[in-house]
mmCIF file of C-alpha atoms in Angstrom:
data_model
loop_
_atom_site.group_PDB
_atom_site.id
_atom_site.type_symbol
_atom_site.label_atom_id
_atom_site.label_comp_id
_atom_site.label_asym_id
_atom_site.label_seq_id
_atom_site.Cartn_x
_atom_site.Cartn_y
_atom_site.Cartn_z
ATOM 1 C CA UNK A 199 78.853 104.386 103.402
ATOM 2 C CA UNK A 200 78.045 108.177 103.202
ATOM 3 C CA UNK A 201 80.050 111.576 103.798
ATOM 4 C CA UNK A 202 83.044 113.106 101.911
ATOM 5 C CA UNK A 203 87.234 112.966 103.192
ATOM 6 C CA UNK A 204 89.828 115.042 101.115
ATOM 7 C CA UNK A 205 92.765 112.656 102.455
ATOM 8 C CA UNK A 206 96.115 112.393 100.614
ATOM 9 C CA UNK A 207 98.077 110.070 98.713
ATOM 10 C CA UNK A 208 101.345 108.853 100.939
ATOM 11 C CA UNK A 209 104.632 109.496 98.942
ATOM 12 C CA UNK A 210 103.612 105.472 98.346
ATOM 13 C CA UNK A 211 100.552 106.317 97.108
ATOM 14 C CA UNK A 212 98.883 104.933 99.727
ATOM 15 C CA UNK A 213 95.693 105.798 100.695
ATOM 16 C CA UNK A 214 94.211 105.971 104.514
ATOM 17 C CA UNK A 215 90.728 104.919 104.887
ATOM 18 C CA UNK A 216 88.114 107.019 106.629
ATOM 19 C CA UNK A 217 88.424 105.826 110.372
ATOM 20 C CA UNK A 218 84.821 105.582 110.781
ATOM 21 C CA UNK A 219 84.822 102.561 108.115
ATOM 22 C CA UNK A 220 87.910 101.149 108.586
ATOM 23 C CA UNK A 221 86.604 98.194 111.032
ATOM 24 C CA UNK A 222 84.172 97.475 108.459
ATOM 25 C CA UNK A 223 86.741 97.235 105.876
ATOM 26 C CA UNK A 224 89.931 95.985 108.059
ATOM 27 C CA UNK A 225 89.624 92.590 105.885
ATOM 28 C CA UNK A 226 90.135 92.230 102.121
ATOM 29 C CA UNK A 227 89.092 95.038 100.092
ATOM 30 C CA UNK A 228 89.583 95.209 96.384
ATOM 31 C CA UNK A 229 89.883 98.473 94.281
ATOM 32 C CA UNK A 230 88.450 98.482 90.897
ATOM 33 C CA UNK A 231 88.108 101.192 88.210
ATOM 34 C CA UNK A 232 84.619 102.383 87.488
ATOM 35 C CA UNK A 233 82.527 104.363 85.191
ATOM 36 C CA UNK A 234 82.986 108.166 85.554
ATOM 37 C CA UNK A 235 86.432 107.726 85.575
ATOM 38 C CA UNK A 236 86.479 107.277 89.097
ATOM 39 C CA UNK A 237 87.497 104.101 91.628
ATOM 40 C CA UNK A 238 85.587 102.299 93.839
ATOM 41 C CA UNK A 239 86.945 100.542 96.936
ATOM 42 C CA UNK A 240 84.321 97.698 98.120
ATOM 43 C CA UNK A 241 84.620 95.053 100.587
ATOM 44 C CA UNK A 242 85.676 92.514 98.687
ATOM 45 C CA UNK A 243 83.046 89.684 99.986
ATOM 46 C CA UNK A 244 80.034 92.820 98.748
ATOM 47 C CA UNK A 245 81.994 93.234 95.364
ATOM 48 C CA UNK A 246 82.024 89.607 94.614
ATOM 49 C CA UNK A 247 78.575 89.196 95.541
ATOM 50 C CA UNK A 248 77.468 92.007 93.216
ATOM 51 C CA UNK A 249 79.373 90.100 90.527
ATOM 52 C CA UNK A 250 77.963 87.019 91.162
ATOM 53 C CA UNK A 251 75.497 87.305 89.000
ATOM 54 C CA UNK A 252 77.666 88.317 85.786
ATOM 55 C CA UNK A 253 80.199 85.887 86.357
ATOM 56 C CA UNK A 254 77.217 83.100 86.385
ATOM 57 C CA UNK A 255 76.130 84.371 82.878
ATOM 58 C CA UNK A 256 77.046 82.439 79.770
ATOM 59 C CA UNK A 257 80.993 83.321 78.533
ATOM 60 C CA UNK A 258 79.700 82.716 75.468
ATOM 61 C CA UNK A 259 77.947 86.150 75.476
ATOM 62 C CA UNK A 260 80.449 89.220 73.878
ATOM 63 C CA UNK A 261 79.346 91.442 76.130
ATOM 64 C CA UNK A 262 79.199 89.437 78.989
ATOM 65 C CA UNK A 263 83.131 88.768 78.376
ATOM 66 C CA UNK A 264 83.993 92.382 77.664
ATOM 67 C CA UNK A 265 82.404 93.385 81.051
ATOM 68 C CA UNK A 266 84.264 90.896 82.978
ATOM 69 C CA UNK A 267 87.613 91.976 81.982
ATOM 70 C CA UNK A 268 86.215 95.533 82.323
ATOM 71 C CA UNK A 269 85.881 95.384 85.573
ATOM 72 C CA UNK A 270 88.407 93.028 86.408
ATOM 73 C CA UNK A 271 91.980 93.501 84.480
ATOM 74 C CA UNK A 272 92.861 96.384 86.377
ATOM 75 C CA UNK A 273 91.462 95.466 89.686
ATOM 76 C CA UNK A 274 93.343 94.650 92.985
ATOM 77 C CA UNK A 275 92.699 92.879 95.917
ATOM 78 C CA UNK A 276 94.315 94.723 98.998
ATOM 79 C CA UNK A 277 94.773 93.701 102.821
ATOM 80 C CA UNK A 278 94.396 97.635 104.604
ATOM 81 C CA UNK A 279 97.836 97.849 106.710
ATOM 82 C CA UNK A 280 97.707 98.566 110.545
ATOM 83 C CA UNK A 281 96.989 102.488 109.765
ATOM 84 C CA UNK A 282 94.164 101.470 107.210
ATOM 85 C CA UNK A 283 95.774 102.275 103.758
ATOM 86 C CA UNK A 284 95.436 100.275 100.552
ATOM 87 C CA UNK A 285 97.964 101.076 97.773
ATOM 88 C CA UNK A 286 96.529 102.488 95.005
ATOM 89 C CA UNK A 287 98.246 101.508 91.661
ATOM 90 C CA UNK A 288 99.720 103.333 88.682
ATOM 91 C CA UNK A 289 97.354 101.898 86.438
ATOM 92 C CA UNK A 290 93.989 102.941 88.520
ATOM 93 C CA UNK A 291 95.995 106.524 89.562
ATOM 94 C CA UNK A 292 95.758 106.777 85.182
ATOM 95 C CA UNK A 293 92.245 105.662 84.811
ATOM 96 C CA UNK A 294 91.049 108.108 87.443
ATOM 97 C CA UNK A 295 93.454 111.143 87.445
ATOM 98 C CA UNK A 296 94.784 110.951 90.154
ATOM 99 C CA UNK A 297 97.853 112.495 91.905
ATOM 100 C CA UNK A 298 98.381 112.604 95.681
ATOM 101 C CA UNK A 299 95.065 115.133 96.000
ATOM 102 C CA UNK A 300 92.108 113.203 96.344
ATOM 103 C CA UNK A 301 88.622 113.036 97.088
ATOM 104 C CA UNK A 302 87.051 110.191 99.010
ATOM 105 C CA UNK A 303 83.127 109.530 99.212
ATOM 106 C CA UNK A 304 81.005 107.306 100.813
ATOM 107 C CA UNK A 305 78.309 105.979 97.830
ATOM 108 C CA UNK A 306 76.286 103.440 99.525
ATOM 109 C CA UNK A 307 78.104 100.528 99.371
ATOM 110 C CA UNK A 308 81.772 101.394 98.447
ATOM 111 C CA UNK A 309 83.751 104.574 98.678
ATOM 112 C CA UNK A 310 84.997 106.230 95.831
ATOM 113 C CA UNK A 311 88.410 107.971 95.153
ATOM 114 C CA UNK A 312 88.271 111.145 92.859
ATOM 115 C CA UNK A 313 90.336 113.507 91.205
ATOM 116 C CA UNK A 314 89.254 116.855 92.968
ATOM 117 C CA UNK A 315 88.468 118.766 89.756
ATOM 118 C CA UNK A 316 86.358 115.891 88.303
ATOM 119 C CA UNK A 317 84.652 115.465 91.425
ATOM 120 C CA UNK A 318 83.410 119.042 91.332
ATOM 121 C CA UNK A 319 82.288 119.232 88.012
ATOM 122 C CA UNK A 320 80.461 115.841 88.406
ATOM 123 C CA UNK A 321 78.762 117.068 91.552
ATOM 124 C CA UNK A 322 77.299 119.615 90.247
ATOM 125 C CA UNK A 323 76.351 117.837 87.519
ATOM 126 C CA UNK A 324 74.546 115.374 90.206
ATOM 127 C CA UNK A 325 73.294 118.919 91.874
ATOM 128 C CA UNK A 326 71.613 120.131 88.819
ATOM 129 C CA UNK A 327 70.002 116.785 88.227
ATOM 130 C CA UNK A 328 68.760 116.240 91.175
ATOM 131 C CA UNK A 329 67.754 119.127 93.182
ATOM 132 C CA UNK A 330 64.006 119.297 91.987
ATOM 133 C CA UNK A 331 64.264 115.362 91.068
ATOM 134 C CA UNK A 332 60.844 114.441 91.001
ATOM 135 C CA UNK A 333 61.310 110.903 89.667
ATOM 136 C CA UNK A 334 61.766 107.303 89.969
ATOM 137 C CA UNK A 335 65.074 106.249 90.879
ATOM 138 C CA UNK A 336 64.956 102.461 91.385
ATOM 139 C CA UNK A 337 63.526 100.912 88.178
ATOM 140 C CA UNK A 338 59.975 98.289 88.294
ATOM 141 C CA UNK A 339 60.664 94.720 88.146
#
């Protein structure tokens, strides 16, 4: 998923989908909370996949526990409604910041949901990183 919306949250604190990705996410979708303060919305048949693997790993491992209610506790599964909007809730509007201004981006495979003024100051955070990036981005197995 790639580009950038500035929709709004309803009065409901709904929030409309892109069109252009609403077909592919017209089934389940769950929002979670993630790092930078922001939220993700996935697919939710991508998001489980992705958490296959930590979900297979030993319980018995601390950290292993601790990320699976990280990501999980505050997480919703959502059906989009016939306009394409997903509630978002008052405990993910906290984590990220968020009022009824928004920013929406695609990032590969989810969109994220930002508070305006953190978005900015992250992008050009991301801007300053990588405009003369001359790196490796995926690491060697």
């Amino acid at each position: 998923m790639r580009g950038t919306w500035t929709p709004k949250l309803d009065d409901k604190f709904r929030l409309t989908l892109p069109a252009k990705y609403r077909e592919e996410l017209t089934e389940e979708v769950t929002v979670v909370c993630e790092q930078e303060r922001c939220l993700a919305i996935y697919a939710k048949p991508v998001l489980d996949a992705m958490m296959e693997p930590v979900n297979a790993a030993p319980s018995t491992l601390r950290d292993v526990r601790e990320y699976q209610r990280w990501t999980q506790y505050r997480a919703e599964d959502a059906n989009p409604d016939k306009q394409g909007r997903v509630t978002i809730t008052a405990t993910q509007r906290s984590w990220a910041g968020l009022d009824h201004e928004v920013i929406v981006i695609g990032a590969g495979n989810r969109l994220e949901v930002w508070d305006p003024a953190r978005w900015e100051a992250y992008a050009a955070s991301l801007d300053e990183k990588f405009a003369d990036f001359d790196g490796e981005i995926v690491p060697r197995s």
